PDB file of C-alpha atoms in Angstrom:
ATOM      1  CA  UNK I   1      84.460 126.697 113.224  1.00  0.00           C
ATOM      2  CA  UNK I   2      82.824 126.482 109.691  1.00  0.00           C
ATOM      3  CA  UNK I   3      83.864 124.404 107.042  1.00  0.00           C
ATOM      4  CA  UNK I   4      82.947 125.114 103.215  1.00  0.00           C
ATOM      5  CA  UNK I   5      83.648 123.378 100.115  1.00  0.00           C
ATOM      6  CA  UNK I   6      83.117 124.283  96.745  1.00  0.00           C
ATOM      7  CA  UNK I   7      84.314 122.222  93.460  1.00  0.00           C
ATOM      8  CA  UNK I   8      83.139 124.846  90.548  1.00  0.00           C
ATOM      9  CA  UNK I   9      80.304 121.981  89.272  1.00  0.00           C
ATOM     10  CA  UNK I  10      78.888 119.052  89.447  1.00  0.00           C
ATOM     11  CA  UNK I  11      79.440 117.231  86.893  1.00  0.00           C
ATOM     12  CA  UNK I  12      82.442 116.018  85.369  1.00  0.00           C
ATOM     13  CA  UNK I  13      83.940 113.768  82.746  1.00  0.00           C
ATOM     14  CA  UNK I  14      85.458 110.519  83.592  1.00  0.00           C
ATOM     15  CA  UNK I  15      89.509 111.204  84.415  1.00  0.00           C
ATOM     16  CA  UNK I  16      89.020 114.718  84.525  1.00  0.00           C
ATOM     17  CA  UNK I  17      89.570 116.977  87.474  1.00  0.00           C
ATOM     18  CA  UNK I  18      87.854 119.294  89.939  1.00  0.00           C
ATOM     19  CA  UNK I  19      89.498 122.016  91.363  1.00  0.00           C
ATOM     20  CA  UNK I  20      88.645 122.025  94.964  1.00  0.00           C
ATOM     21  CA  UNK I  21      87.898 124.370  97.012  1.00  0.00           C
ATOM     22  CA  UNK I  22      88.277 123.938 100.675  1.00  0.00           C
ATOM     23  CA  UNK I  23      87.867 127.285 103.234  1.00  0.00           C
ATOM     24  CA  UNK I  24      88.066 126.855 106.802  1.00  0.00           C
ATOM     25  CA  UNK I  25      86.275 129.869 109.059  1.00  0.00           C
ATOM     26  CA  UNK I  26      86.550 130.478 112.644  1.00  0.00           C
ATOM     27  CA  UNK I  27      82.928 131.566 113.923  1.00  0.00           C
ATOM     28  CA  UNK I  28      84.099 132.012 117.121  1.00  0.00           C
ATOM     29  CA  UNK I  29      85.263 134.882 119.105  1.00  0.00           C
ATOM     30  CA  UNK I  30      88.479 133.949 120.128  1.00  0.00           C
ATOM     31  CA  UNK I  31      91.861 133.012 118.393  1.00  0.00           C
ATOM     32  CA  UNK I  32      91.748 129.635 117.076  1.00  0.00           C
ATOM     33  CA  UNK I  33      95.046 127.614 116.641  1.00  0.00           C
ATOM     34  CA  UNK I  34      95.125 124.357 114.234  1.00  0.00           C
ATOM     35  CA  UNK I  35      97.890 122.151 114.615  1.00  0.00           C
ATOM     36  CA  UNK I  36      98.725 119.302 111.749  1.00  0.00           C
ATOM     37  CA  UNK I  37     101.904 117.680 111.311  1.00  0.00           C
ATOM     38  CA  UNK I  38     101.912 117.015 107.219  1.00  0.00           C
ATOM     39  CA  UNK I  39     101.116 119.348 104.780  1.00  0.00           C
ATOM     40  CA  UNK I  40      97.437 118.542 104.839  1.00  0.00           C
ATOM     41  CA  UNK I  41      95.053 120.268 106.512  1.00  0.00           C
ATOM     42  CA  UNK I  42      92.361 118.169 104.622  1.00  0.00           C
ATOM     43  CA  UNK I  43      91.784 115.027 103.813  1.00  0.00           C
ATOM     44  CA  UNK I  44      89.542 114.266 100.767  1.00  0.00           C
ATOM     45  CA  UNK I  45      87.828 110.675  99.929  1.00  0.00           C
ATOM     46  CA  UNK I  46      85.601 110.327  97.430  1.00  0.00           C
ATOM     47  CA  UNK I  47      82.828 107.408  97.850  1.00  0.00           C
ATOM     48  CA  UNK I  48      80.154 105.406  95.150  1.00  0.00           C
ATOM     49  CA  UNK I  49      76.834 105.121  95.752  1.00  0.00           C
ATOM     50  CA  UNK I  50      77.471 101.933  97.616  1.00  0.00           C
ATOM     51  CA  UNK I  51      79.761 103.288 100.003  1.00  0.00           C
ATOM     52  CA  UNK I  52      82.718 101.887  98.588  1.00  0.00           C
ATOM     53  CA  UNK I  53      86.111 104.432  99.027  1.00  0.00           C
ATOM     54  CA  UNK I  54      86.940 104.919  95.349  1.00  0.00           C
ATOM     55  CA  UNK I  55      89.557 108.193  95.657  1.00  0.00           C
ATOM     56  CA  UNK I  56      91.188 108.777  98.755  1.00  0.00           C
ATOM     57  CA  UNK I  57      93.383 111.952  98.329  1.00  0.00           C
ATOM     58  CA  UNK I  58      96.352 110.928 100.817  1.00  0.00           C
ATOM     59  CA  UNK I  59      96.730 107.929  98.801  1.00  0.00           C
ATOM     60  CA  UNK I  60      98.739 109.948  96.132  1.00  0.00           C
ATOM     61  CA  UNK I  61     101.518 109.936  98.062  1.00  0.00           C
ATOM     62  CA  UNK I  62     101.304 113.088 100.347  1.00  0.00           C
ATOM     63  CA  UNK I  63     103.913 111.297 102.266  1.00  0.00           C
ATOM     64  CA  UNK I  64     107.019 113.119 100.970  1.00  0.00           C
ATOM     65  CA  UNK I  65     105.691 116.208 102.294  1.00  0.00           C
ATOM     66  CA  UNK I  66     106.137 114.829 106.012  1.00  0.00           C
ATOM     67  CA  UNK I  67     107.394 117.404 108.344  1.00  0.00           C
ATOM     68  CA  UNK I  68     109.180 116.555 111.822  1.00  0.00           C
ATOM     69  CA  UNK I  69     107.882 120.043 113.335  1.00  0.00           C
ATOM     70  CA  UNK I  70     103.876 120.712 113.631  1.00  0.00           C
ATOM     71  CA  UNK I  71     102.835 123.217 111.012  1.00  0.00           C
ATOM     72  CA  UNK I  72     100.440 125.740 112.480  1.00  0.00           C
ATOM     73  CA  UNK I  73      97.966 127.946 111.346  1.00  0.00           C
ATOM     74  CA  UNK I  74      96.034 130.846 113.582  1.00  0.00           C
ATOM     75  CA  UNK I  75      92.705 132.162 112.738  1.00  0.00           C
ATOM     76  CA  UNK I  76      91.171 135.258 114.295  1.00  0.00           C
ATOM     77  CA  UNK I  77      87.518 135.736 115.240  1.00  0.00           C
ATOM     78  CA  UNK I  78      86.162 135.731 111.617  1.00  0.00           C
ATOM     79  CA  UNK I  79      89.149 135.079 109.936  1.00  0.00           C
ATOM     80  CA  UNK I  80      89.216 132.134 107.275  1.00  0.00           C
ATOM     81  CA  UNK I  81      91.669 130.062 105.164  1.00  0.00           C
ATOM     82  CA  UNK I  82      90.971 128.243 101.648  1.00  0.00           C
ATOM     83  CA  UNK I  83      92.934 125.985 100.087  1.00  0.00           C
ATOM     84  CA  UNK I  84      92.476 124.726  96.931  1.00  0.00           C
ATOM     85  CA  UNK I  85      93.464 121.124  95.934  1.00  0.00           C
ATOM     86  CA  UNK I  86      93.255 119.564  92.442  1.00  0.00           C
ATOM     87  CA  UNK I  87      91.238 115.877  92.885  1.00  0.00           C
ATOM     88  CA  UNK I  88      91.534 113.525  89.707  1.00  0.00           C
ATOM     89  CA  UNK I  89      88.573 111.783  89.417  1.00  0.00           C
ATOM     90  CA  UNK I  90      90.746 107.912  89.812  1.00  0.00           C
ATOM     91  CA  UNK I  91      90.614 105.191  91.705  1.00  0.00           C
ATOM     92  CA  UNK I  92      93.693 105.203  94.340  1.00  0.00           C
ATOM     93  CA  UNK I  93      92.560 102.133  95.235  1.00  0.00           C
ATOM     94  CA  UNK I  94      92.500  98.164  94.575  1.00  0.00           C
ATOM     95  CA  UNK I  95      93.153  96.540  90.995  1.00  0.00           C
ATOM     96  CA  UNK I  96      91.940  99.847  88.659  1.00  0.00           C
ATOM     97  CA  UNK I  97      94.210 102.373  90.709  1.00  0.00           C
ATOM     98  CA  UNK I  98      94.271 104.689  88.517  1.00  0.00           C
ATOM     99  CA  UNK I  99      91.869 103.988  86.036  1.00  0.00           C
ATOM    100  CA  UNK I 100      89.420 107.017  85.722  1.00  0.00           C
ATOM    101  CA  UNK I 101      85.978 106.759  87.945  1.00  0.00           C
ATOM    102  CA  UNK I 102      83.006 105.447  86.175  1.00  0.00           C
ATOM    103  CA  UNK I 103      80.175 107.519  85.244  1.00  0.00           C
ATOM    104  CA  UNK I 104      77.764 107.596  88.096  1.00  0.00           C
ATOM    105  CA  UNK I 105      77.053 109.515  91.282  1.00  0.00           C
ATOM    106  CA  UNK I 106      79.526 110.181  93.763  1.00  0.00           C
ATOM    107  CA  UNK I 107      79.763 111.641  97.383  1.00  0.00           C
ATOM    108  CA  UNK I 108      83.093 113.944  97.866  1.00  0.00           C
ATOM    109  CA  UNK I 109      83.790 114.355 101.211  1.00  0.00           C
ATOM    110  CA  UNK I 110      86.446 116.870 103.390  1.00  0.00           C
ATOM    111  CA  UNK I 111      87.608 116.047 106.405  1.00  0.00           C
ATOM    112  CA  UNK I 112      89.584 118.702 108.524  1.00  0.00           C
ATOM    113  CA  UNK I 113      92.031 116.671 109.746  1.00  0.00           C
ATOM    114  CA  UNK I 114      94.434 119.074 111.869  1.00  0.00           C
ATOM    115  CA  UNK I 115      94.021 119.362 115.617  1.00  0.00           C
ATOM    116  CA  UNK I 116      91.852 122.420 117.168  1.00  0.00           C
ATOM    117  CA  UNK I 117      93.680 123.896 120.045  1.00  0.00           C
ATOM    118  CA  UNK I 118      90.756 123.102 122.266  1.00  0.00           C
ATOM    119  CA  UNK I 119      88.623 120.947 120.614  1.00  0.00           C
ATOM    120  CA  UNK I 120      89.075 117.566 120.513  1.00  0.00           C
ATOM    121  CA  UNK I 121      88.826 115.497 117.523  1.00  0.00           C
ATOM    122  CA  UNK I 122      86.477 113.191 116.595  1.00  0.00           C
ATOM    123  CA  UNK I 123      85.882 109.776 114.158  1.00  0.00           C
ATOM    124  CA  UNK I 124      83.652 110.875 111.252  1.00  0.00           C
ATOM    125  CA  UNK I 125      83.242 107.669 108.618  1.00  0.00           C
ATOM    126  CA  UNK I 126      85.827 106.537 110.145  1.00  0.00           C
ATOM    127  CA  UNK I 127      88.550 109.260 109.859  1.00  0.00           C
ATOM    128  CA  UNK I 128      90.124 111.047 112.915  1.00  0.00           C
ATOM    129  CA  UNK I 129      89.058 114.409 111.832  1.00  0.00           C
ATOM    130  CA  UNK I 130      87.323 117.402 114.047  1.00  0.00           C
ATOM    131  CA  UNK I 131      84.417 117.835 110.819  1.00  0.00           C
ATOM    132  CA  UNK I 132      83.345 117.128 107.963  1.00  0.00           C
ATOM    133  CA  UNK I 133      81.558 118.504 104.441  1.00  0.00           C
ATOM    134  CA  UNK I 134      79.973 116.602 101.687  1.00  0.00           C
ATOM    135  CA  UNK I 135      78.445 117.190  98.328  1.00  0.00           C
ATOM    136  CA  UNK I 136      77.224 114.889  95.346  1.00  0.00           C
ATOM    137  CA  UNK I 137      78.938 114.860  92.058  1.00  0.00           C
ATOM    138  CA  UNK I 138      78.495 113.071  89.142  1.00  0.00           C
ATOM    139  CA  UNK I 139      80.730 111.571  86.386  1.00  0.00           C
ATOM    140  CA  UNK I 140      79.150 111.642  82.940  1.00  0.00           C
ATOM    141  CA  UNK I 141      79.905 110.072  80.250  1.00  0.00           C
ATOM    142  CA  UNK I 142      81.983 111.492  77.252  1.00  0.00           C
ATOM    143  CA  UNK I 143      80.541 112.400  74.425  1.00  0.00           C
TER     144      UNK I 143
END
């Protein structure tokens, strides 16, 4: 399995928002099935250079999307999927939920979340996800 991201820059202006690009690949030479039971097959958190969780993507309320059936989606040897997902550039978090992100560096990272018929899942940064893909991004300041 191969995960790619691409967000069309990297640098942005506080509050704006990158267009995401997300494209999961299947390497391998068999059928692979992923299994994920919201309609998320990635989970995107965005981190300051101390570490600190800033934007967490399933913090804007995903929720009312919840399905009581598994959604599934099959990749053939070589096959791929990309999603794209639009990421404000906010804090979901704490006291300046949504207040736009400071200028500064930033790590944005994707997590695929859903379950791989035959590979188990791991904890990356602490998320339940089977991998991972980071870049760096910076917010500058207007002007």
């Amino acid at each position: 399995m191969l995960l790619n991201i691409s967000v069309g820059g990297l640098e942005f202006s506080p509050g704006s928002a990158i267009r995401l690009k997300a494209t999961i690949g299947n390497t391998g030479t068999e059928e692979v099935l992923l299994e994920y039971f919201i309609s998320q097959l990635f989970e995107v958190i965005i981190r300051d250079e101390s570490g600190t969780l800033v934007y967490v993507h399933s913090d804007r309320g995903f929720q009312r999307y919840l399905t009581i059936a598994p959604l599934h989606l099959r990749l053939a040897p070589g096959e791929s999927h990309t999603e794209t997902v639009e990421v404000p550039l906010v804090y979901t978090r704490g006291a300046e939920k949504g207040q736009p992100l400071p200028p500064g560096n930033y790590t944005l990272t994707v997590y695929l979340t859903a379950a791989v018929q035959g590979h188990p899942s791991g904890i990356i940064d602490g998320v339940k996800a089977y991998m991972a893909a980071s870049i760096k991004i910076t917010v500058k300041p207007r002007q």
